[in-house]
CSV table of C-alpha atoms and ligand atoms in Angstrom, one decimal:
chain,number,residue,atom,x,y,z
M,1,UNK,CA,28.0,24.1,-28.9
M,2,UNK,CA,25.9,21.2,-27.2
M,3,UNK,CA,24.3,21.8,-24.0
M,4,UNK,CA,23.9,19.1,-21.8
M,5,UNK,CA,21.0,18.8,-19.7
M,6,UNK,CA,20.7,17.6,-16.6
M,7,UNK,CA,18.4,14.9,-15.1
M,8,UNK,CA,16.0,17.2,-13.2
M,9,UNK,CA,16.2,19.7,-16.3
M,10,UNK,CA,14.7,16.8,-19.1
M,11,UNK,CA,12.2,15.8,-16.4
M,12,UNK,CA,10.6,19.3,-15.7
M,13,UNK,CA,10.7,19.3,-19.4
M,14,UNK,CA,8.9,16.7,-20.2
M,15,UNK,CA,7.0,14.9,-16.7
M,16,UNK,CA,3.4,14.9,-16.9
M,17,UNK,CA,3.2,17.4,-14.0
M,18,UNK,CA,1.0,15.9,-12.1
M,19,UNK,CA,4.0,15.2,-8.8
M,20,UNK,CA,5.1,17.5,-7.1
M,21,UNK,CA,9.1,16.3,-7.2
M,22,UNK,CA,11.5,17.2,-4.3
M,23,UNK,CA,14.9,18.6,-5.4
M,24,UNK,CA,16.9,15.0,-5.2
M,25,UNK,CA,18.2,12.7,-8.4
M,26,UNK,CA,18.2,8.9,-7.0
M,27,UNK,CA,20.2,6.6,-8.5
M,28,UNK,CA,20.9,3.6,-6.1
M,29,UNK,CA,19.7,1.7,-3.7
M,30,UNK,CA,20.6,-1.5,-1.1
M,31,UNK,CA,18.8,-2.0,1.7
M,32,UNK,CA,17.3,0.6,3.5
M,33,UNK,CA,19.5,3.0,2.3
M,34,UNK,CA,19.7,5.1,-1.7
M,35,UNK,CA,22.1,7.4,-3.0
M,36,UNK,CA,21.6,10.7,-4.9
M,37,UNK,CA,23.7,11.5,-7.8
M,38,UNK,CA,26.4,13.4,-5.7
M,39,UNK,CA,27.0,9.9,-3.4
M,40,UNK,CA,24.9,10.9,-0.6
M,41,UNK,CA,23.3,8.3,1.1
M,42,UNK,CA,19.7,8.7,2.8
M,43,UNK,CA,17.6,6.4,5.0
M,44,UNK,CA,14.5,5.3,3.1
M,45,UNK,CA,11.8,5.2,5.1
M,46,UNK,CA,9.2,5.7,2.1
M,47,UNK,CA,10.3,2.1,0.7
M,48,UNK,CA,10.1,3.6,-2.6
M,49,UNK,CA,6.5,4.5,-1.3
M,50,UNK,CA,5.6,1.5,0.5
M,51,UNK,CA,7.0,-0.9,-1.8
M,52,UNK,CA,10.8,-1.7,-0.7
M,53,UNK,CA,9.4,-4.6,2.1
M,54,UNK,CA,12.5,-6.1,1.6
M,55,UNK,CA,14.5,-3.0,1.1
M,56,UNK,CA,16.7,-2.3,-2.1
M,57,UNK,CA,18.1,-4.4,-4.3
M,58,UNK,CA,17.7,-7.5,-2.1
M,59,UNK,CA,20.1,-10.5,-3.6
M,60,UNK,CA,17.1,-12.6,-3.5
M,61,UNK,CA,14.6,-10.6,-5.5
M,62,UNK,CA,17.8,-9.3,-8.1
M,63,UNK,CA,18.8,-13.1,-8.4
M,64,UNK,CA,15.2,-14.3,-9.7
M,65,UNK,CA,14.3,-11.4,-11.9
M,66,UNK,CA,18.0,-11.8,-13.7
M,67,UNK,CA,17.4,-15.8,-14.2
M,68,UNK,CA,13.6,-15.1,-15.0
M,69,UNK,CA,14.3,-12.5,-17.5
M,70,UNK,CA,16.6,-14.8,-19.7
M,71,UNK,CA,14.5,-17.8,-19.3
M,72,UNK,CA,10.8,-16.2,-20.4
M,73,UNK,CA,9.9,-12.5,-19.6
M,74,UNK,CA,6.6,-12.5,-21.2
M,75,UNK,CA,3.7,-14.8,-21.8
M,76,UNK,CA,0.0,-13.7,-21.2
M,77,UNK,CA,-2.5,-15.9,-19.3
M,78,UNK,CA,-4.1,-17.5,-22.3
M,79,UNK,CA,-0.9,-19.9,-21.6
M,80,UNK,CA,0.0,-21.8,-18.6
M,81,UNK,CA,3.6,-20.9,-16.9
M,82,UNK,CA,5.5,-23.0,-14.5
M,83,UNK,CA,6.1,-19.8,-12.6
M,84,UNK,CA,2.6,-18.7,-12.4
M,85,UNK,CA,1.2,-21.7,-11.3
M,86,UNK,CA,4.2,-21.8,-8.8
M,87,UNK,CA,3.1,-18.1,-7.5
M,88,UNK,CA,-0.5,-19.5,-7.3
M,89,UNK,CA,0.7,-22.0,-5.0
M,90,UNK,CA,2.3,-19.7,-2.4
M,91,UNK,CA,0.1,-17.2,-2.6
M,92,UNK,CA,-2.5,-19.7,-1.4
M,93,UNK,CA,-0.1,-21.1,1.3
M,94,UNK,CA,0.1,-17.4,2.7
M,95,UNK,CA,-3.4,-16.2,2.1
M,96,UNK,CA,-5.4,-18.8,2.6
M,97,UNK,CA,-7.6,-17.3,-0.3
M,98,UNK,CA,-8.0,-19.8,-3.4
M,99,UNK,CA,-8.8,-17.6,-6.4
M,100,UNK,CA,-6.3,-14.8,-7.9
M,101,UNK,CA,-6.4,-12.4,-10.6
M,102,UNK,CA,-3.0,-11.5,-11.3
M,103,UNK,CA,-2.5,-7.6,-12.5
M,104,UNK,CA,0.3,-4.6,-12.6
M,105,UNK,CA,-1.0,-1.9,-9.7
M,106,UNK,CA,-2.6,-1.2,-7.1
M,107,UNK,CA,-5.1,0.9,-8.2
M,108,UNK,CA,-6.0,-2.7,-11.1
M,109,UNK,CA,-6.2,-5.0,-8.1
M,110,UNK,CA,-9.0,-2.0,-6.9
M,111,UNK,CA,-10.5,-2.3,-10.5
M,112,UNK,CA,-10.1,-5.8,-10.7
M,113,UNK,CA,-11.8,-6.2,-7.3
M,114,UNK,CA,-15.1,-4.2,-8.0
M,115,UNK,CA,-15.9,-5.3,-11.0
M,116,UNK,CA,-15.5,-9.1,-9.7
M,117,UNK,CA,-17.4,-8.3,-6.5
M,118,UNK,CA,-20.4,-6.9,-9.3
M,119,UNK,CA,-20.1,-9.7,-11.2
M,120,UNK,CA,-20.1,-12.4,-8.3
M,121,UNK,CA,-22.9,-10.3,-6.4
M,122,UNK,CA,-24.9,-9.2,-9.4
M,123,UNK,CA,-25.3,-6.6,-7.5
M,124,UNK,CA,-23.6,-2.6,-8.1
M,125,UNK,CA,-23.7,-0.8,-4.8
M,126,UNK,CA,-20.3,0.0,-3.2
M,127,UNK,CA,-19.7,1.1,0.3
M,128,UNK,CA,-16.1,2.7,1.0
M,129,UNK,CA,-14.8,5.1,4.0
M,130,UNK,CA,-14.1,8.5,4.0
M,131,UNK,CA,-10.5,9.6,4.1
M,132,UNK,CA,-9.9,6.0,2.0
M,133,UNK,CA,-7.3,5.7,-0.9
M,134,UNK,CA,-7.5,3.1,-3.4
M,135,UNK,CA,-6.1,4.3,-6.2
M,136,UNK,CA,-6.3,6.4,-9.4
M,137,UNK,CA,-7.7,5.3,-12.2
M,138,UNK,CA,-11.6,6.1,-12.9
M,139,UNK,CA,-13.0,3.1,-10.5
M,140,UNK,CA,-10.7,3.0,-7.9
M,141,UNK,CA,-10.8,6.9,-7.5
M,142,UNK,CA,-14.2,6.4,-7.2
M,143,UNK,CA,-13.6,4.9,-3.9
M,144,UNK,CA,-11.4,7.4,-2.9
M,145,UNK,CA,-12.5,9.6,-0.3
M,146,UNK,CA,-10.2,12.8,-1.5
M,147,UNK,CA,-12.4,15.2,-3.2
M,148,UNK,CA,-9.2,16.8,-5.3
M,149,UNK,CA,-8.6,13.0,-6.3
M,150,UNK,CA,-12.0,12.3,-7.0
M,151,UNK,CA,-14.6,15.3,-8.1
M,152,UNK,CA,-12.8,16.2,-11.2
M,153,UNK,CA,-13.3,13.1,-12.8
M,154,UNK,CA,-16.7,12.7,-11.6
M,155,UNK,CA,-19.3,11.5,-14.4
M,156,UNK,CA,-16.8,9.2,-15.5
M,157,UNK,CA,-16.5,7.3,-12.3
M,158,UNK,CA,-18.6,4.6,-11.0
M,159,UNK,CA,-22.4,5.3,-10.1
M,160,UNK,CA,-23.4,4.4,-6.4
M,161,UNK,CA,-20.1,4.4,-4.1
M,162,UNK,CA,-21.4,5.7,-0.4
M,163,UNK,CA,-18.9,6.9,1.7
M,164,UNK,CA,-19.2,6.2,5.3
M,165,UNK,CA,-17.4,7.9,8.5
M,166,UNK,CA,-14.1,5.4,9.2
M,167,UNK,CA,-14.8,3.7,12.2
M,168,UNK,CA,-18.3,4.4,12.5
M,169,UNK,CA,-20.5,1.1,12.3
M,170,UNK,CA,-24.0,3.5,13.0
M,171,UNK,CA,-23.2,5.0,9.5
M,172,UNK,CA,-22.0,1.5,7.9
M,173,UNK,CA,-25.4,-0.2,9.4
M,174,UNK,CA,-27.4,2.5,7.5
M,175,UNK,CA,-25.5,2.2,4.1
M,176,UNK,CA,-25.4,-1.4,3.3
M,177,UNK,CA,-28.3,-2.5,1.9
M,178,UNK,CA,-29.7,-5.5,-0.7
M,179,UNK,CA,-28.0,-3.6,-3.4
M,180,UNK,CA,-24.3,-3.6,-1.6
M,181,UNK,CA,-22.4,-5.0,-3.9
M,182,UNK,CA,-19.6,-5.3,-1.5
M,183,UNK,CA,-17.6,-2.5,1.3
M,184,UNK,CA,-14.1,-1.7,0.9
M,185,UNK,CA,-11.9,-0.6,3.9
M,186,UNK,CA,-8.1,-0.6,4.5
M,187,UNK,CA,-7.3,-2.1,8.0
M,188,UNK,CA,-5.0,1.3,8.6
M,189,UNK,CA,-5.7,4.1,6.1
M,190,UNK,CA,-2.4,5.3,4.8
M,191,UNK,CA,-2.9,8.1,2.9
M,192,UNK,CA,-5.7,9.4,4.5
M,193,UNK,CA,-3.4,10.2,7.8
M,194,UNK,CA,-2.3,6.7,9.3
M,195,UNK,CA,-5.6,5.5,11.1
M,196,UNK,CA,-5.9,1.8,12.2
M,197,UNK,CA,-9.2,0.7,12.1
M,198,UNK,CA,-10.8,0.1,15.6
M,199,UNK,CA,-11.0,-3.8,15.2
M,200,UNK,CA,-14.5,-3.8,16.8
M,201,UNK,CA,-15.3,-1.8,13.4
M,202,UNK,CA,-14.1,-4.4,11.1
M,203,UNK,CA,-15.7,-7.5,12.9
M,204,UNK,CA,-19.2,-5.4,13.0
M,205,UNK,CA,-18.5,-4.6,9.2
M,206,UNK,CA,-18.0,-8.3,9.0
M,207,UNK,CA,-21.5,-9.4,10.5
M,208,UNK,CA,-23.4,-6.5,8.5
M,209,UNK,CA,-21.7,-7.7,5.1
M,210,UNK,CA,-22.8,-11.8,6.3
M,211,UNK,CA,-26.2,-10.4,7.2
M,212,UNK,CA,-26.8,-8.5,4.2
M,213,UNK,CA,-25.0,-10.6,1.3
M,214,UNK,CA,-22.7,-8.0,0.7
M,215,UNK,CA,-18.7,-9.2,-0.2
M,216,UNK,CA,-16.2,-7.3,2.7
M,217,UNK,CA,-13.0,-6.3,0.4
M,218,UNK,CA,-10.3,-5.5,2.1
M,219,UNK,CA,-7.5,-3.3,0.6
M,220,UNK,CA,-4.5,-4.7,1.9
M,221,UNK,CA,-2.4,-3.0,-0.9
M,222,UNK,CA,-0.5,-0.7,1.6
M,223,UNK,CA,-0.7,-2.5,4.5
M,224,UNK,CA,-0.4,-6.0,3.4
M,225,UNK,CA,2.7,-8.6,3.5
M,226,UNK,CA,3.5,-8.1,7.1
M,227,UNK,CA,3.3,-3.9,7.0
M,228,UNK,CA,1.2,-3.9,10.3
M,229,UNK,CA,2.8,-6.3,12.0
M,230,UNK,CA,0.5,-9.5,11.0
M,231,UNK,CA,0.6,-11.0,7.1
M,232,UNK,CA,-2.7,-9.0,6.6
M,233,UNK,CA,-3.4,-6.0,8.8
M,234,UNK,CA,-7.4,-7.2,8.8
M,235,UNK,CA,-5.8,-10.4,10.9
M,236,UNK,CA,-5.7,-8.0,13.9
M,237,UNK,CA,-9.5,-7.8,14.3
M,238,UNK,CA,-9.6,-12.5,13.7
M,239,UNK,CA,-11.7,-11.5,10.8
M,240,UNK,CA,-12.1,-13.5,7.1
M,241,UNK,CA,-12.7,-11.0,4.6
M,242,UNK,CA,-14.5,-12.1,1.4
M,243,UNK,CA,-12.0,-10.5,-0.9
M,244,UNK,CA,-8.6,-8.8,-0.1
M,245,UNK,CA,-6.0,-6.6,-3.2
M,246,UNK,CA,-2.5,-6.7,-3.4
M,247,UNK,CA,0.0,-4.5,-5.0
M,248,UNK,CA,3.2,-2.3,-3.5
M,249,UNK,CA,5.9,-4.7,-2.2
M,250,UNK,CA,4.0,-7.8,-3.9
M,251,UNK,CA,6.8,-8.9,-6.8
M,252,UNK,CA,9.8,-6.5,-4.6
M,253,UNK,CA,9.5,-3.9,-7.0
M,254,UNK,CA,8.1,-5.3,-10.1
M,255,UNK,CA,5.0,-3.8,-10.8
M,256,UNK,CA,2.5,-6.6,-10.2
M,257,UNK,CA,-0.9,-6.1,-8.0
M,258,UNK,CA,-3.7,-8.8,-7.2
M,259,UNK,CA,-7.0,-9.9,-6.5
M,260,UNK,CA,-8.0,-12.8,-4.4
M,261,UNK,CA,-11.2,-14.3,-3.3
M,262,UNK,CA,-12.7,-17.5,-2.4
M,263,UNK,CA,-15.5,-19.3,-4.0
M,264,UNK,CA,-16.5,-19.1,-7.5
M,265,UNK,CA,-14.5,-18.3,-10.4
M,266,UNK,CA,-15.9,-15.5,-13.1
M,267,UNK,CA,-17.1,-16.0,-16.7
M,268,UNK,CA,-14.2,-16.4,-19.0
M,269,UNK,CA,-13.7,-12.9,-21.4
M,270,UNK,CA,-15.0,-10.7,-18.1
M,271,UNK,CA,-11.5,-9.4,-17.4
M,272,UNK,CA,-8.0,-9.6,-18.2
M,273,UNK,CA,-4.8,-8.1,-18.6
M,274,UNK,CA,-2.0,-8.7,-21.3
M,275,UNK,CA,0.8,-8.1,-18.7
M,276,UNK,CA,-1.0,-9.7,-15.6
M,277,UNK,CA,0.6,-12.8,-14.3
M,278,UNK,CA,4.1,-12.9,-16.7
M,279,UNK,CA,6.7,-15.2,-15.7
M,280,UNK,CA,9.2,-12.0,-14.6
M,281,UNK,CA,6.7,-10.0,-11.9
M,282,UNK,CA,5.7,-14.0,-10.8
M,283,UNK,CA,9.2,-14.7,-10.4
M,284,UNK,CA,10.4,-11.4,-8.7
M,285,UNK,CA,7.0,-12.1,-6.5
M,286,UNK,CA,8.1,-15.7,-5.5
M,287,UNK,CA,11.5,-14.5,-4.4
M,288,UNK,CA,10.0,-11.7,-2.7
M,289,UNK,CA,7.4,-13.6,-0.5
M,290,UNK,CA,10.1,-16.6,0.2
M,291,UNK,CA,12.3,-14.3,1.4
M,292,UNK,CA,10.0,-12.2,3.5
M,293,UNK,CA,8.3,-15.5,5.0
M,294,UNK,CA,12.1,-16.2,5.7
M,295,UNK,CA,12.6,-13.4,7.8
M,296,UNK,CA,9.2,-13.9,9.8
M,297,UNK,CA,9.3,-10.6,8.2
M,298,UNK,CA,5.4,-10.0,10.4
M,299,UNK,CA,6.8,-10.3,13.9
M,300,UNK,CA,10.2,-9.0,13.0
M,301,UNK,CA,8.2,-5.6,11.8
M,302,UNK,CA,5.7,-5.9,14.9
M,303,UNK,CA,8.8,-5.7,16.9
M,304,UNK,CA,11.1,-3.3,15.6
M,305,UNK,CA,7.7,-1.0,15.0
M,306,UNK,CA,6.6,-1.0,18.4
M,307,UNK,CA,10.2,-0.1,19.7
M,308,UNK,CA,9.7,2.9,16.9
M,309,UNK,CA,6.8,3.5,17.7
M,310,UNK,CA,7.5,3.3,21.8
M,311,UNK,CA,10.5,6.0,21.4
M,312,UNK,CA,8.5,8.2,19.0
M,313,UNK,CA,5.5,8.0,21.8
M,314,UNK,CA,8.1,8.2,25.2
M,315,UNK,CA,9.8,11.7,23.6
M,316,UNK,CA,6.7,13.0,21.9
M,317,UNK,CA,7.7,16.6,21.1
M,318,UNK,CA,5.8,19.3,21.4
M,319,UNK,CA,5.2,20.1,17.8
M,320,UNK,CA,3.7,16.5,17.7
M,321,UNK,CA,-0.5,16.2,18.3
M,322,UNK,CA,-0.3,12.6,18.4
M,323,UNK,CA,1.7,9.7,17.2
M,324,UNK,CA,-0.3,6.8,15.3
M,325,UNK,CA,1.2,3.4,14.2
M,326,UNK,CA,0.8,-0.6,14.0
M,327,UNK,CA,4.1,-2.4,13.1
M,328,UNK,CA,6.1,-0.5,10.7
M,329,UNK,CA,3.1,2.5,9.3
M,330,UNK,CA,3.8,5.4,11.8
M,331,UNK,CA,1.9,8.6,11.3
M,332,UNK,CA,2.8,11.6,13.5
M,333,UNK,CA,-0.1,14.1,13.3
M,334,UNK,CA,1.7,17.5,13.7
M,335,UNK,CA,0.1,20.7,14.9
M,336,UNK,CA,2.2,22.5,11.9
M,337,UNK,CA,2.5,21.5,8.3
M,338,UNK,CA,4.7,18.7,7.6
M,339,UNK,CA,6.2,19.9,4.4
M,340,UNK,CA,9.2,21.8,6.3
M,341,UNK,CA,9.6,18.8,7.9
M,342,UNK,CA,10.5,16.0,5.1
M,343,UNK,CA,12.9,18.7,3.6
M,344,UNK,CA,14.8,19.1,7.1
M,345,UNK,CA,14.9,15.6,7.6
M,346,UNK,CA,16.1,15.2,4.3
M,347,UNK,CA,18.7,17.5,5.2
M,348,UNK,CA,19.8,15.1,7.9
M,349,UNK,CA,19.8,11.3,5.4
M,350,UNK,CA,16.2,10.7,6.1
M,351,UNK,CA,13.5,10.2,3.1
M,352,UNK,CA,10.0,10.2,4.4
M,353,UNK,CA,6.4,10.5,3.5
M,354,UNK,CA,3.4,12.8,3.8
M,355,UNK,CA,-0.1,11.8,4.4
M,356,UNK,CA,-1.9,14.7,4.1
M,357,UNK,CA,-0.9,18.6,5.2
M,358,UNK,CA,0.2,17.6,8.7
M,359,UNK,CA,1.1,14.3,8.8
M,360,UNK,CA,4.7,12.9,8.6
M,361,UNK,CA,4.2,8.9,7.3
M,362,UNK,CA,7.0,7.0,7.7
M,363,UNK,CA,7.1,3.5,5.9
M,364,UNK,CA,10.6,2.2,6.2
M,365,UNK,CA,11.6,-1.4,4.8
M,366,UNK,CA,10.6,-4.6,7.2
M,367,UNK,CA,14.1,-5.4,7.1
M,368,UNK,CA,15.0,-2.1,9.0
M,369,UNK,CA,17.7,-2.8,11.6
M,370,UNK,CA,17.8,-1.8,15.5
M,371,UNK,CA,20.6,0.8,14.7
M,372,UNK,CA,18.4,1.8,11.7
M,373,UNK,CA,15.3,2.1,13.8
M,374,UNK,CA,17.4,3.8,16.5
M,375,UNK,CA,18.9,6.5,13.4
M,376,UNK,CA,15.2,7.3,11.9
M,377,UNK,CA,13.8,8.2,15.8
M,378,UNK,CA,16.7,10.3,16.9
M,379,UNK,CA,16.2,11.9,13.3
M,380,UNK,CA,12.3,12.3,13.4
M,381,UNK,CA,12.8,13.4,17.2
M,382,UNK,CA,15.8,16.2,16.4
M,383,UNK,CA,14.1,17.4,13.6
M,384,UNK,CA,10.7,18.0,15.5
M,385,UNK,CA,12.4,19.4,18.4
M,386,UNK,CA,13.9,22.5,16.2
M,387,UNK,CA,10.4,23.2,15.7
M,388,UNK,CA,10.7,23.4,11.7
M,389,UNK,CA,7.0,22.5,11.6
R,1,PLP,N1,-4.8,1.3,-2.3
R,1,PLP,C1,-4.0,1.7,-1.3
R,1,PLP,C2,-4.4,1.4,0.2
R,1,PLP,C3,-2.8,2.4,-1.5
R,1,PLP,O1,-2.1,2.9,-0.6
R,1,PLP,C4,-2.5,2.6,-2.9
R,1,PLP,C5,-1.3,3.4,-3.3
R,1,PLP,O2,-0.7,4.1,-2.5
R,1,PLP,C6,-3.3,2.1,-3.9
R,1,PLP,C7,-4.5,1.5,-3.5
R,1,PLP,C8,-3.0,2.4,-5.3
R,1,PLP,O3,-1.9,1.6,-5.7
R,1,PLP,P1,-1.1,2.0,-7.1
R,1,PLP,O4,-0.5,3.4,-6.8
R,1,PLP,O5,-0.1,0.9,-7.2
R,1,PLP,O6,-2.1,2.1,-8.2
């Protein structure tokens, strides 16, 4: 007899362990909406965890990575591509920055970006926040303000990271020093519990970085490609970082991250990556950024967020201590844990995030409709109402 295992069954068997999963197989997506195995639909408003801009499946994105991957999947940067160069091109146009190295995550754009910043600086002090994320890996957890991210791996990551209080320039004044190589912020910390950055912060993070030769990096990974409402969510403090990483929505769902900067270039043999910059994430990410200029995919989401973000604040329940947000990254700080909450509301078609024990994140696709908007706050506003938290 043969005994057939199911999808969660291999998975427990054989996953890493390191996620905690919720109970739900998901095997289709379009838009802002994916299917389970049994045909139930849900409203996504993790974006495949912030990287669904465009939504599922867009014909766009699907279109370019099918021609793409018959034409040339694969060719590392030691060649020139037409695509590549092509991707250069707009990412310039949108940026405004004029140097990129091209990578596969998030957490590589954060790698990418310190050890460029060292090398351009000569210099190995890092300033980052507390409550930051940037990533996994042994740098960019480094950064990252979570001790149960970061302490168990300590030794291995890098020397002289100093974190400072979020929003605090007194504590950034006294950290940055001749020896900063450069500060890393996120313009709204995500994970760390959905908190914009007071924009007087980031333009007095901006003079001490001038002052004292440091390189301001800004970490636009989550919050980049029109998230907050703006391109870049540092544009809502009129700044010009030195430095800013891409990754999530970047290539629509092809893994691809990036680092750009102005000036000059670094020393040929200093860094690299054998999949950074091939022809199908470049491809995938052209498609995706035409399409999302397109839409005016920024004011579209600075729209349809503040109407979210408006009902979520006009009906604030009780269970709710306060309700966070720029464009489409809300954060509803709860006075309960927010664990019964994502599995009520998945109950009810809705797929959300967590950023932290009591905060419900939600990070639906830019292309998220009126009615769709409309859906996720009677939802959110139901759920929180039956006091599940
Ligand atoms: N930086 C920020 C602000 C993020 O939100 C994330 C992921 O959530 C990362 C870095 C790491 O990106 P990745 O998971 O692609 O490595």
């Amino acid at each position: 007899m043969t005994l057939t295992l199911t999808t969660t069954q291999i998975e427990d068997q054989h996953t890493s362990g390191t996620y905690s999963k919720r109970p739900l197989t998901l095997v289709r997506g379009a838009g802002c909406t994916v299917w389970d195995d049994a045909g139930n639909a849900y409203l996504d408003a993790t974006s495949g965890m912030g990287v669904a801009l465009l939504g599922h499946a867009h014909p766009a994105v699907v279109a370019a990575i099918s021609a793409q991957a018959a034409t040339l999947i694969t060719s590392a940067e030691i060649f020139y591509n037409d695509r590549r160069a092509e991707l250069y091109a707009l990412l310039h146009d949108i940026t405004g920055f004029e140097r990129y190295f091209l990578c596969n995550s998030g957490t590589e754009a954060m790698e990418g970006a310190l050890k460029i910043a060292r090398l351009l600086t000569g210099r190995r002090g890092i300033v980052a926040a507390k409550r930051s994320f940037h990533g996994r890996t042994l740098g960019a957890v480094g950064l990252t303000w979570n001790p149960a991210y970061r302490e168990p791996f300590e030794g291995w990551t890098p020397e002289g990271v100093t974190h400072i209080a979020y929003n605090n320039l007194a504590d950034a004044d006294a950290a940055i020093n001749e020896n900063t190589a450069a500060v890393v912020i996120e313009a709204v910390q995500g994970e760390g519990g959905v908190y914009p950055a007071d924009p007087a912060f980031l333009r007095g993070l901006r003079d001490l970085c001038t002052q004292r030769g440091a390189l301001l990096i800004i970490d636009e990974i989550q919050m980049g490609l029109g998230r907050t409402g703006r391109w870049f969510g540092y544009q809502h403090a009129e700044i010009q970082p030195d430095m800013i990483t891409l990754g999530k929505g970047l290539a629509g769902g092809v893994p691809m991250g990036a680092v750009a900067w102005n000036g000059r270039q670094i020393e040929a043999g200093t860094h690299g990556s054998t999949f950074g910059g091939n022809p199908l994430a470049c491809a995938a990410a052209i498609a995706s950024l035409t399409a999302l200029r397109d839409l005016n995919a920024p004011e579209r989401t600075a729209q349809i967020g503040g109407r979210l973000l408006d009902r979520l604040r006009a009906d604030q329940p009780a269970s709710v201590r306060e309700v966070r947000g720029l464009g489409l990254i809300i954060g509803l700080e709860l006075k309960g844990r927010v664990t019964p909450v994502i599995q009520a509301l998945q109950a009810r078609g809705v797929l959300a995030l967590v950023a932290g024990k009591t905060v419900l994140r939600l990070l639906p696709p830019l292309i998220l409709t009126d009615e769709e908007a409309d859906r996720l706050a009677d939802t959110v506003l139901e759920v929180l109402r039956d006091d599940v938290a």
